[in-house]
Coordinates of N, CA and C (backbone and C1' of nucleotides) in Angstrom, one line a residue:
Chain V
X1 N -41.8 190.1 67.9 CA -41.1 189.9 69.9 C -41.2 191.7 69.9
X2 N -41.5 192.6 68.2 CA -42.0 194.1 69.1 C -42.8 194.5 68.7
X3 N -43.6 195.0 69.6 CA -45.0 195.9 70.0 C -45.0 196.8 69.0
X4 N -45.3 196.6 67.7 CA -45.8 197.6 67.1 C -47.3 198.1 67.2
X5 N -47.1 198.9 68.5 CA -48.8 199.2 68.8 C -48.6 201.3 68.0
X6 N -49.9 201.4 67.8 CA -50.0 202.7 67.4 C -49.5 203.7 67.8
X7 N -49.3 204.9 67.2 CA -48.5 206.4 67.5 C -49.7 206.8 68.0
X8 N -49.6 207.6 69.2 CA -50.5 208.9 69.7 C -49.8 210.5 69.3
X9 N -50.6 211.4 68.8 CA -50.0 212.9 68.5 C -50.1 213.1 69.6
X10 N -49.8 214.3 70.2 CA -49.1 215.3 71.7 C -50.8 216.0 72.3
X11 N -51.3 216.1 70.7 CA -53.2 217.0 70.9 C -53.7 215.0 71.9
X12 N -53.8 214.3 70.7 CA -54.5 213.0 71.5 C -54.0 213.0 72.5
X13 N -52.9 212.6 72.9 CA -52.8 212.2 74.4 C -53.2 213.3 75.3
X14 N -53.1 214.8 75.0 CA -53.9 215.7 75.4 C -55.5 215.9 76.1
X15 N -55.9 215.0 74.5 CA -57.5 215.1 75.3 C -57.8 213.5 75.7
X16 N -56.8 212.8 75.5 CA -57.1 211.8 76.7 C -57.1 212.1 78.1
X17 N -56.0 212.4 79.1 CA -55.5 213.1 79.7 C -56.6 214.5 80.5
X18 N -57.1 215.0 79.6 CA -58.0 216.8 79.2 C -57.0 217.6 79.9
X19 N -55.9 217.4 78.9 CA -55.0 218.6 79.4 C -54.3 219.1 78.1
X20 N -53.5 220.2 78.5 CA -53.4 220.7 77.1 C -51.9 220.5 76.6
X21 N -51.8 220.6 75.8 CA -51.2 219.5 74.2 C -49.3 220.4 74.9
X22 N -49.7 221.0 75.3 CA -48.1 221.6 76.0 C -47.4 220.8 77.5
X23 N -48.5 220.5 77.7 CA -48.6 219.5 79.2 C -47.9 218.3 78.8
X24 N -48.5 217.7 77.9 CA -47.7 216.5 77.2 C -46.4 216.4 76.9
X25 N -46.3 217.7 76.7 CA -44.8 218.0 76.1 C -43.7 218.4 76.8
X26 N -44.6 218.9 78.2 CA -43.4 218.9 79.0 C -43.2 217.3 79.8
X27 N -44.1 216.6 79.6 CA -43.6 214.8 80.2 C -43.2 214.2 79.7
X28 N -43.1 214.8 78.4 CA -42.1 214.0 77.9 C -40.3 214.4 77.7
X29 N -40.5 216.0 77.8 CA -39.5 216.2 78.2 C -38.5 216.5 79.2
X30 N -39.3 215.9 80.3 CA -39.5 215.6 81.9 C -38.6 213.8 81.6
X31 N -39.0 213.3 80.8 CA -39.0 211.8 80.8 C -40.2 211.0 81.4
X32 N -41.3 211.3 82.0 CA -42.4 210.6 82.4 C -42.9 210.0 81.6
X33 N -42.8 210.4 79.9 CA -43.4 209.2 79.5 C -42.5 209.5 78.1
X34 N -42.3 207.7 77.6 CA -41.9 207.5 76.6 C -42.3 208.3 75.8
X35 N -41.1 209.0 74.1 CA -41.7 209.4 73.0 C -40.8 209.4 71.9
X36 N -41.3 209.5 71.0 CA -40.7 209.5 69.6 C -40.7 210.6 68.6
X37 N -39.3 210.9 67.9 CA -39.3 212.3 67.5 C -39.3 211.9 65.9
X38 N -40.2 212.7 65.4 CA -39.9 212.4 63.9 C -39.2 213.4 63.1
X39 N -38.6 213.2 62.3 CA -37.5 213.8 61.9 C -38.0 215.1 61.6
X40 N -38.6 215.7 61.7 CA -39.0 217.4 61.8 C -39.1 217.3 63.9
X41 N -39.2 216.4 64.1 CA -38.7 217.0 65.5 C -40.4 216.9 66.6
X42 N -41.6 217.2 65.5 CA -42.8 216.3 66.6 C -42.0 215.3 67.4
X43 N -43.3 215.2 68.3 CA -43.3 214.3 69.5 C -44.3 213.0 68.4
X44 N -44.2 212.0 69.1 CA -45.2 210.7 68.7 C -45.1 209.9 70.1
X45 N -46.2 209.3 70.8 CA -46.5 208.6 71.8 C -47.4 207.4 72.0
X46 N -46.7 206.6 72.1 CA -47.1 204.7 71.7 C -47.9 204.6 72.5
X47 N -49.0 204.3 71.9 CA -50.4 204.3 72.6 C -50.7 203.3 73.8
X48 N -49.9 201.7 73.8 CA -49.7 201.2 75.1 C -49.6 201.6 76.2
X49 N -48.6 203.0 75.9 CA -47.8 203.4 77.3 C -49.2 204.0 77.7
X50 N -49.4 205.3 76.8 CA -50.4 206.1 77.4 C -51.4 205.1 78.6
X51 N -52.6 204.2 77.3 CA -53.3 203.2 78.2 C -52.5 202.7 79.6
X52 N -51.5 202.7 79.7 CA -50.9 201.9 81.2 C -51.0 202.9 82.0
X53 N -51.0 204.5 81.9 CA -50.8 205.7 81.9 C -52.3 205.6 82.3
X54 N -52.6 205.6 81.7 CA -55.0 205.8 82.1 C -55.2 204.7 82.9
X55 N -55.1 203.7 82.5 CA -55.9 202.7 83.4 C -55.3 202.9 84.8
X56 N -54.2 203.5 85.1 CA -53.6 204.0 86.3 C -52.8 202.9 86.9
X57 N -51.4 202.4 86.3 CA -50.7 201.2 86.4 C -49.7 202.3 86.6
X58 N -49.8 202.5 88.2 CA -49.3 203.2 89.3 C -48.2 202.2 89.6
X59 N -48.5 200.7 89.8 CA -47.6 200.0 90.3 C -46.1 199.8 90.3
X60 N -46.0 200.5 88.4 CA -44.5 200.2 87.9 C -44.7 201.9 87.2
X61 N -44.5 202.6 88.0 CA -44.6 204.3 87.5 C -43.3 204.9 88.1
X62 N -43.3 206.2 87.7 CA -42.6 207.1 87.9 C -43.0 208.2 89.0
X63 N -42.2 209.0 89.2 CA -42.8 210.0 90.8 C -43.2 209.5 91.4
X64 N -43.0 208.0 92.1 CA -44.2 207.7 92.9 C -43.4 208.1 94.5
X65 N -43.6 209.2 95.0 CA -42.7 209.7 95.8 C -43.5 209.2 97.3
X66 N -42.7 209.9 98.0 CA -43.6 209.4 99.5 C -44.9 210.2 99.5
X67 N -45.7 209.3 100.1 CA -47.3 209.8 100.0 C -47.8 211.7 99.5
X68 N -47.0 211.5 98.1 CA -47.1 212.9 98.0 C -49.0 213.2 97.1
X69 N -50.2 213.3 97.9 CA -50.8 214.0 97.3 C -51.1 214.0 96.4
X70 N -51.7 214.0 95.7 CA -52.5 214.7 94.1 C -52.3 216.2 94.5
X71 N -51.9 216.9 93.8 CA -52.7 218.7 93.8 C -53.6 218.8 93.8
Chain B
X1 N -22.2 194.4 59.2 CA -23.2 194.5 58.6 C -24.4 194.7 57.5
X2 N -25.0 193.9 57.5 CA -25.9 194.0 55.9 C -26.9 194.6 55.8
X3 N -26.6 195.2 54.6 CA -27.7 196.3 54.6 C -29.1 195.9 54.2
X4 N -30.2 196.4 55.0 CA -31.4 196.1 54.5 C -31.9 196.3 53.8
X5 N -32.2 195.7 52.5 CA -32.5 196.6 51.3 C -34.0 196.1 51.1
X6 N -34.7 196.0 51.9 CA -36.0 195.8 52.4 C -36.6 197.4 51.8
X7 N -37.1 197.7 50.8 CA -37.8 199.2 50.7 C -38.9 198.7 51.0
X8 N -39.8 200.3 52.1 CA -40.9 200.7 52.3 C -41.5 202.0 51.2
X9 N -42.6 201.8 51.2 CA -43.3 202.5 50.3 C -43.6 204.1 51.0
X10 N -44.2 204.9 50.9 CA -44.0 206.4 51.6 C -45.8 206.2 52.9
X11 N -46.3 205.3 51.9 CA -47.4 204.7 53.0 C -47.6 204.1 54.3
X12 N -46.1 203.1 53.7 CA -45.8 202.7 55.2 C -45.2 203.2 56.2
X13 N -44.0 204.2 55.7 CA -43.1 204.8 56.8 C -44.1 205.9 57.1
X14 N -45.1 206.2 56.6 CA -45.5 207.0 57.6 C -46.7 206.4 58.7
X15 N -47.4 205.3 58.1 CA -47.7 204.4 58.8 C -47.1 204.2 60.1
X16 N -45.6 203.9 60.1 CA -44.1 204.0 61.0 C -44.6 205.2 62.2
X17 N -44.5 206.4 61.2 CA -44.0 207.5 62.6 C -45.8 208.5 62.5
X18 N -46.5 207.5 62.3 CA -48.3 208.3 62.2 C -47.7 209.4 61.5
X19 N -47.4 209.6 60.9 CA -47.7 211.0 59.8 C -48.4 210.5 58.4
X20 N -48.7 211.3 57.8 CA -49.4 211.3 56.6 C -48.2 211.4 55.6
X21 N -48.4 210.4 54.6 CA -47.5 209.8 53.6 C -46.8 211.4 52.9
X22 N -47.7 212.2 53.0 CA -46.7 213.5 51.5 C -46.2 214.2 52.8
X23 N -45.4 213.9 54.1 CA -45.0 213.8 55.2 C -43.6 213.7 55.0
X24 N -43.9 212.4 54.1 CA -42.3 211.5 54.6 C -42.0 211.9 53.1
X25 N -42.8 211.9 52.3 CA -42.5 212.8 50.9 C -41.6 213.8 51.0
X26 N -42.1 215.2 52.4 CA -41.3 216.3 52.2 C -40.4 215.9 53.0
X27 N -40.1 215.0 53.9 CA -38.5 214.7 54.6 C -38.0 213.9 53.6
X28 N -38.1 213.2 52.5 CA -37.3 212.8 51.4 C -37.0 213.7 50.6
X29 N -38.1 215.1 49.9 CA -36.9 216.3 49.4 C -36.0 217.0 50.9
X30 N -36.5 217.0 51.4 CA -35.2 217.9 52.6 C -34.1 217.4 52.5
X31 N -34.0 215.6 52.2 CA -33.2 215.6 52.8 C -32.9 214.3 54.1
X32 N -33.8 214.5 54.6 CA -34.0 214.5 56.1 C -34.0 212.6 56.2
X33 N -33.7 211.9 55.0 CA -34.5 210.6 55.1 C -33.7 210.2 53.6
X34 N -33.0 209.2 53.3 CA -32.7 208.6 52.4 C -33.4 207.9 51.2
X35 N -33.9 208.6 50.1 CA -35.0 208.0 49.5 C -34.6 207.1 47.6
X36 N -35.1 206.3 47.3 CA -34.7 205.7 46.3 C -35.8 206.3 45.5
X37 N -35.5 206.6 43.7 CA -36.8 206.8 43.2 C -37.0 205.7 41.9
X38 N -37.8 205.2 41.9 CA -38.7 204.4 40.8 C -38.3 204.9 39.3
X39 N -38.3 204.5 38.3 CA -38.3 204.7 37.2 C -39.6 206.1 36.7
X40 N -40.3 205.6 37.5 CA -41.7 206.2 37.3 C -42.0 207.6 38.6
X41 N -40.5 207.9 39.2 CA -40.4 209.1 40.2 C -41.5 208.5 41.7
X42 N -42.0 207.7 41.7 CA -42.1 207.9 43.0 C -40.9 206.6 43.6
X43 N -41.5 207.3 45.0 CA -40.2 207.2 46.3 C -40.2 205.9 46.6
X44 N -38.6 205.4 47.5 CA -39.2 203.9 48.3 C -37.9 204.3 49.5
X45 N -37.9 204.2 50.7 CA -37.1 203.8 51.5 C -37.0 202.8 52.5
X46 N -35.4 202.6 52.6 CA -34.9 201.4 53.0 C -35.4 201.4 54.5
X47 N -35.7 199.8 54.9 CA -36.5 199.9 56.9 C -35.3 200.0 57.2
X48 N -33.9 199.8 56.9 CA -32.8 199.8 57.7 C -32.6 201.5 58.4
X49 N -32.6 202.2 57.6 CA -32.9 203.7 58.0 C -33.6 204.1 58.6
X50 N -35.4 203.5 58.1 CA -36.5 204.0 58.9 C -36.6 203.3 60.3
X51 N -36.0 202.0 60.8 CA -36.3 201.7 62.1 C -35.4 202.0 62.6
X52 N -33.8 202.7 61.9 CA -32.9 204.0 62.7 C -33.6 205.3 63.6
X53 N -34.4 205.4 62.3 CA -34.5 206.5 62.7 C -36.0 206.2 63.7
X54 N -36.4 205.9 63.9 CA -37.7 205.3 65.1 C -36.8 205.2 65.9
X55 N -36.0 204.1 66.5 CA -35.3 204.2 67.6 C -34.3 205.1 67.7
X56 N -33.3 205.9 66.9 CA -32.2 206.8 67.0 C -33.0 207.2 68.0
X57 N -33.9 208.0 68.5 CA -33.9 208.7 69.2 C -35.0 208.3 70.3
X58 N -34.8 208.7 71.5 CA -35.0 207.7 72.9 C -34.5 208.2 73.8
X59 N -35.2 209.8 74.6 CA -34.5 210.2 75.8 C -35.0 209.4 76.7
X60 N -35.0 209.9 77.7 CA -35.0 209.5 79.5 C -36.2 208.9 79.4
X61 N -36.8 207.3 79.1 CA -38.2 207.3 79.3 C -38.3 205.7 80.1
X62 N -40.2 205.4 79.9 CA -40.3 204.4 81.2 C -40.6 203.1 80.7
X63 N -40.9 202.7 81.1 CA -40.8 201.3 80.6 C -40.6 200.3 81.4
X64 N -39.1 200.3 81.9 CA -38.2 199.5 82.1 C -38.4 199.6 83.9
X65 N -38.2 200.3 84.7 CA -38.7 199.7 86.4 C -38.8 201.1 86.5
X66 N -39.4 201.1 87.4 CA -39.6 202.9 88.9 C -38.5 202.7 89.0
X67 N -37.9 204.0 88.6 CA -36.4 204.8 88.7 C -36.8 205.5 90.3
X68 N -36.7 204.6 91.2 CA -36.7 205.4 92.4 C -35.4 205.9 93.1
X69 N -35.9 207.3 92.3 CA -34.8 208.4 92.8 C -35.5 209.1 93.9
X70 N -34.2 209.1 95.0 CA -35.2 210.2 96.4 C -34.6 211.3 95.9
X71 N -35.9 211.9 95.1 CA -36.0 212.5 94.9 C -37.4 213.5 95.2
Chain Y
dA1 P -53.3 199.4 25.1 O5' -54.3 198.6 25.1 C5' -55.4 198.4 24.6 C4' -56.7 198.4 25.3 C3' -56.6 199.5 26.0 O3' -58.1 199.6 26.6 C1' -56.4 198.1 28.1
dA2 P -58.9 201.5 27.0 O5' -59.4 200.4 28.5 C5' -60.1 199.6 28.6 C4' -60.1 199.1 30.2 C3' -60.7 200.2 30.9 O3' -62.1 200.2 31.9 C1' -58.6 199.1 32.1
dA3 P -62.5 201.6 32.8 O5' -61.9 201.2 34.3 C5' -62.4 199.6 34.7 C4' -61.8 199.2 36.0 C3' -61.5 200.8 36.9 O3' -62.6 199.8 38.5 C1' -59.6 199.9 37.0
dG4 P -63.3 201.3 39.2 O5' -61.9 200.7 40.7 C5' -61.6 199.5 41.3 C4' -60.4 199.4 41.7 C3' -60.4 200.8 43.2 O3' -60.4 200.3 44.2 C1' -58.4 200.9 41.7
dA5 P -60.2 201.2 45.6 O5' -58.2 201.4 45.7 C5' -57.6 200.0 46.3 C4' -56.5 200.2 46.0 C3' -55.9 201.5 47.4 O3' -54.9 201.0 47.9 C1' -54.9 202.1 44.9
dG6 P -54.4 202.1 48.9 O5' -53.1 202.9 48.6 C5' -52.3 201.9 48.0 C4' -50.9 202.4 46.9 C3' -50.7 204.7 48.3 O3' -49.3 203.9 48.2 C1' -50.9 204.5 45.8
dT7 P -48.4 205.0 49.0 O5' -47.9 206.7 47.7 C5' -47.4 205.8 46.6 C4' -47.2 207.0 45.5 C3' -46.2 207.9 46.5 O3' -45.4 208.5 46.0 C1' -48.3 208.9 45.3
dA8 P -43.9 209.9 46.5 O5' -44.4 211.0 45.1 C5' -44.2 210.9 43.7 C4' -44.4 212.1 42.9 C3' -43.9 213.4 43.5 O3' -43.6 214.0 42.7 C1' -46.5 213.3 42.9
dG9 P -42.4 215.6 43.2 O5' -43.5 216.5 43.6 C5' -44.1 216.7 41.5 C4' -45.6 218.3 42.2 C3' -44.6 219.3 43.1 O3' -44.4 220.6 42.5 C1' -47.2 218.5 43.1
dG10 P -44.2 221.1 43.4 O5' -45.3 222.6 43.6 C5' -46.3 222.9 42.7 C4' -47.8 223.0 42.4 C3' -47.1 224.5 43.8 O3' -47.6 225.6 43.7 C1' -48.5 222.8 44.8
dG11 P -47.0 227.5 44.7 O5' -49.0 226.9 45.4 C5' -50.4 227.3 45.1 C4' -50.9 226.9 46.0 C3' -51.0 227.5 47.1 O3' -52.2 228.3 47.6 C1' -51.2 225.3 48.1
dT12 P -52.8 229.7 48.8 O5' -53.1 229.1 50.1 C5' -54.2 228.6 49.7 C4' -54.1 227.7 50.9 C3' -54.3 228.9 52.7 O3' -55.8 228.7 52.9 C1' -53.5 226.6 52.5
dA13 P -55.7 229.6 54.4 O5' -56.1 228.5 55.6 C5' -57.3 228.0 55.5 C4' -57.2 226.8 56.5 C3' -56.8 227.2 58.0 O3' -58.1 225.9 59.0 C1' -54.9 225.6 57.3
dA14 P -57.9 226.9 60.0 O5' -57.3 225.1 61.2 C5' -57.2 224.0 61.0 C4' -56.7 223.0 61.8 C3' -55.7 223.2 63.0 O3' -56.3 222.4 63.8 C1' -54.0 223.8 62.0
dT15 P -56.0 222.3 65.4 O5' -54.7 222.1 65.8 C5' -54.3 220.4 64.9 C4' -52.6 220.3 65.4 C3' -52.4 220.5 66.6 O3' -51.4 218.8 67.0 C1' -50.4 221.5 65.3
dT16 P -51.0 219.0 68.1 O5' -49.8 219.3 68.3 C5' -48.5 218.8 67.3 C4' -47.5 219.4 66.6 C3' -46.9 219.3 68.3 O3' -45.8 218.8 68.6 C1' -46.6 221.8 67.7
dG17 P -44.6 218.6 69.7 O5' -43.5 219.8 69.6 C5' -42.7 219.9 68.8 C4' -41.9 220.6 68.7 C3' -41.4 220.9 70.3 O3' -39.1 221.1 70.0 C1' -41.7 222.7 69.4
dG18 P -38.9 221.1 71.8 O5' -38.3 222.6 72.1 C5' -37.8 223.4 71.3 C4' -38.2 224.9 72.6 C3' -37.6 224.8 73.6 O3' -36.7 225.9 73.6 C1' -39.5 226.1 72.1
dG19 P -36.1 225.8 75.2 O5' -36.5 227.1 75.8 C5' -36.3 228.4 74.6 C4' -37.0 229.9 74.9 C3' -36.8 230.1 76.8 O3' -36.3 231.2 76.9 C1' -39.2 230.2 75.4
dG20 P -36.0 231.7 78.5 O5' -37.3 232.6 78.3 C5' -38.2 234.0 77.6 C4' -39.8 234.2 77.7 C3' -39.4 234.2 79.7 O3' -40.0 235.5 79.6 C1' -41.2 233.1 78.9
dC21 P -40.0 236.3 81.2 O5' -41.6 236.4 81.4 C5' -42.8 236.9 81.1 C4' -44.0 236.6 81.1 C3' -44.2 236.4 82.5 O3' -45.2 238.2 82.6 C1' -45.0 234.7 81.7
dT22 P -45.8 238.2 84.1 O5' -47.2 237.6 84.7 C5' -48.0 238.1 83.3 C4' -49.4 237.4 83.1 C3' -50.0 237.7 85.1 O3' -51.1 238.0 85.0 C1' -49.8 235.2 84.9
Chain L
dT1 P -38.9 223.7 92.5 O5' -40.5 222.7 92.3 C5' -40.8 221.7 92.9 C4' -42.1 221.6 92.4 C3' -42.2 220.7 91.1 O3' -42.9 220.1 90.8 C1' -44.1 222.3 91.5
dC2 P -43.0 219.0 89.2 O5' -44.4 219.5 88.5 C5' -45.3 219.3 89.6 C4' -47.2 219.8 88.8 C3' -46.6 219.6 87.5 O3' -48.2 219.5 86.8 C1' -47.5 221.8 88.4
dT3 P -48.4 218.6 85.0 O5' -49.4 220.3 85.2 C5' -50.3 220.0 85.5 C4' -51.2 221.3 85.0 C3' -51.6 221.6 83.3 O3' -52.8 221.8 83.3 C1' -50.0 223.6 84.5
dG4 P -53.5 222.0 82.0 O5' -53.7 223.3 81.3 C5' -54.0 224.3 82.4 C4' -53.6 225.9 81.6 C3' -54.6 225.9 80.6 O3' -55.3 227.0 80.4 C1' -52.7 227.1 81.3
dT5 P -55.8 227.8 79.0 O5' -55.1 228.9 78.6 C5' -55.0 230.1 78.7 C4' -54.0 230.6 78.7 C3' -54.1 230.9 77.1 O3' -54.0 232.7 76.9 C1' -51.9 230.5 78.1
dC6 P -54.8 233.1 75.0 O5' -52.8 233.6 75.3 C5' -52.7 235.0 75.4 C4' -50.7 235.2 74.9 C3' -51.4 235.3 73.7 O3' -50.9 236.7 73.0 C1' -49.4 234.0 75.0
dC7 P -50.7 236.9 71.7 O5' -48.9 236.4 71.1 C5' -48.2 237.3 71.1 C4' -46.8 237.0 71.6 C3' -46.5 236.6 70.0 O3' -46.2 237.6 69.3 C1' -45.6 235.0 71.7
dC8 P -46.4 237.8 67.2 O5' -44.7 236.5 67.3 C5' -43.6 237.1 67.8 C4' -42.6 235.4 67.0 C3' -43.0 235.3 65.5 O3' -41.0 235.3 65.0 C1' -43.0 233.7 66.9
dA9 P -40.9 235.0 63.4 O5' -40.7 233.3 63.6 C5' -39.6 233.2 64.5 C4' -39.8 230.8 63.8 C3' -39.3 230.6 62.5 O3' -37.9 230.3 62.4 C1' -41.0 229.9 63.8
dA10 P -38.1 229.1 61.2 O5' -38.4 228.2 61.1 C5' -38.1 227.5 62.0 C4' -38.8 225.9 61.8 C3' -39.3 225.1 60.6 O3' -38.3 223.9 60.9 C1' -41.3 225.0 62.0
dT11 P -38.5 222.6 59.8 O5' -39.9 221.4 60.2 C5' -40.4 221.1 61.9 C4' -41.8 220.8 61.3 C3' -42.0 219.7 60.6 O3' -42.0 218.7 61.6 C1' -43.8 221.3 61.0
dT12 P -42.4 216.9 60.4 O5' -44.1 217.2 59.9 C5' -44.7 217.4 61.1 C4' -46.4 217.0 61.0 C3' -46.6 216.2 60.2 O3' -48.1 215.5 60.2 C1' -47.9 218.9 59.6
dA13 P -48.9 214.8 60.1 O5' -50.1 215.6 59.7 C5' -50.8 216.1 60.4 C4' -52.3 216.4 59.9 C3' -52.6 215.8 59.0 O3' -54.1 215.4 59.0 C1' -52.6 217.9 58.0
dC14 P -55.4 215.1 58.5 O5' -55.6 215.7 56.8 C5' -57.0 216.7 57.4 C4' -57.1 217.9 55.9 C3' -57.9 217.1 55.0 O3' -59.0 217.7 54.7 C1' -56.2 217.9 54.7
dC15 P -59.5 216.8 53.1 O5' -59.6 217.7 52.3 C5' -60.3 219.3 51.7 C4' -59.4 219.9 50.6 C3' -59.7 219.5 49.6 O3' -60.8 219.1 48.7 C1' -58.0 219.9 49.9
dC16 P -61.8 218.2 47.4 O5' -60.8 218.3 46.9 C5' -60.6 219.8 45.8 C4' -59.8 220.1 45.0 C3' -59.4 219.5 43.4 O3' -59.9 219.4 42.8 C1' -57.2 219.5 44.8
dT17 P -60.8 218.5 41.6 O5' -58.9 217.8 40.8 C5' -58.5 219.2 40.0 C4' -57.1 219.0 39.2 C3' -56.7 217.3 38.4 O3' -56.6 218.3 37.0 C1' -55.4 217.1 39.8
dA18 P -57.0 216.9 35.9 O5' -54.9 216.0 35.9 C5' -54.0 217.3 36.0 C4' -53.0 216.2 35.9 C3' -52.9 215.1 34.8 O3' -51.3 214.5 34.5 C1' -52.6 214.1 37.5
dC19 P -51.1 214.0 33.8 O5' -50.0 212.3 34.3 C5' -49.1 213.2 34.8 C4' -48.0 212.5 35.0 C3' -48.1 210.8 34.6 O3' -46.6 210.4 35.4 C1' -49.5 210.5 37.2
dT20 P -46.6 209.0 34.3 O5' -46.4 207.8 35.5 C5' -45.6 208.2 36.5 C4' -45.5 207.4 38.1 C3' -45.7 205.7 37.2 O3' -44.7 205.0 38.3 C1' -47.5 205.9 38.7
dC21 P -43.4 203.6 37.9 O5' -44.9 202.8 38.4 C5' -45.0 203.0 40.4 C4' -45.8 201.7 41.0 C3' -45.6 200.1 40.4 O3' -45.1 199.4 41.4 C1' -48.1 200.9 40.0
dT22 P -44.8 197.6 41.2 O5' -46.1 197.5 41.4 C5' -47.3 197.3 42.4 C4' -48.5 196.4 42.5 C3' -48.5 195.0 42.1 O3' -49.3 194.5 42.9 C1' -49.6 196.7 40.4

DNA sequence: AAAGAGTAGGGTAATTGGGGCT
DNA sequence: TCTGTCCCAATTACCCTACTCT
């Protein structure tokens, strides 16, 4: 019942979103995206979650405040 | 609590964390993760410990529902 | 006994984490 | 407020050859 989806590295997620890996790190630190940490401290992201975010699944997304237009 | 004695290979643990098998070996050498050595010198890892490490770290993350904070 | 896949070990390059700043 | 870039330190990835496991 567990979703064994693949994990993505910060760099891969950054490429998917076309942003700097540092930005992905900030998202994780802010709790906007779930993250798994390796014993070494590096982050890994669930592909399914990233996909959902990329798909524009804004229905159940956070940070969707009052009509805040995109930057 | 029973001890999950199922042992995982470095490659399996590496797949779970999305890292290189050599990195898992490094974790064991650094004492970050418990390891059992075969008479031949190969390492084996306890699944229960690996699972704990994978889920042990979870900051605020999405997936539950939209946390509508009036922020 | 032989073969293939996986693993150990060492060394070097690339990526990542964290803080601070343009 | 959010993102990109610079710094340095730590972690991780890929190269090789030799040994172990099935």
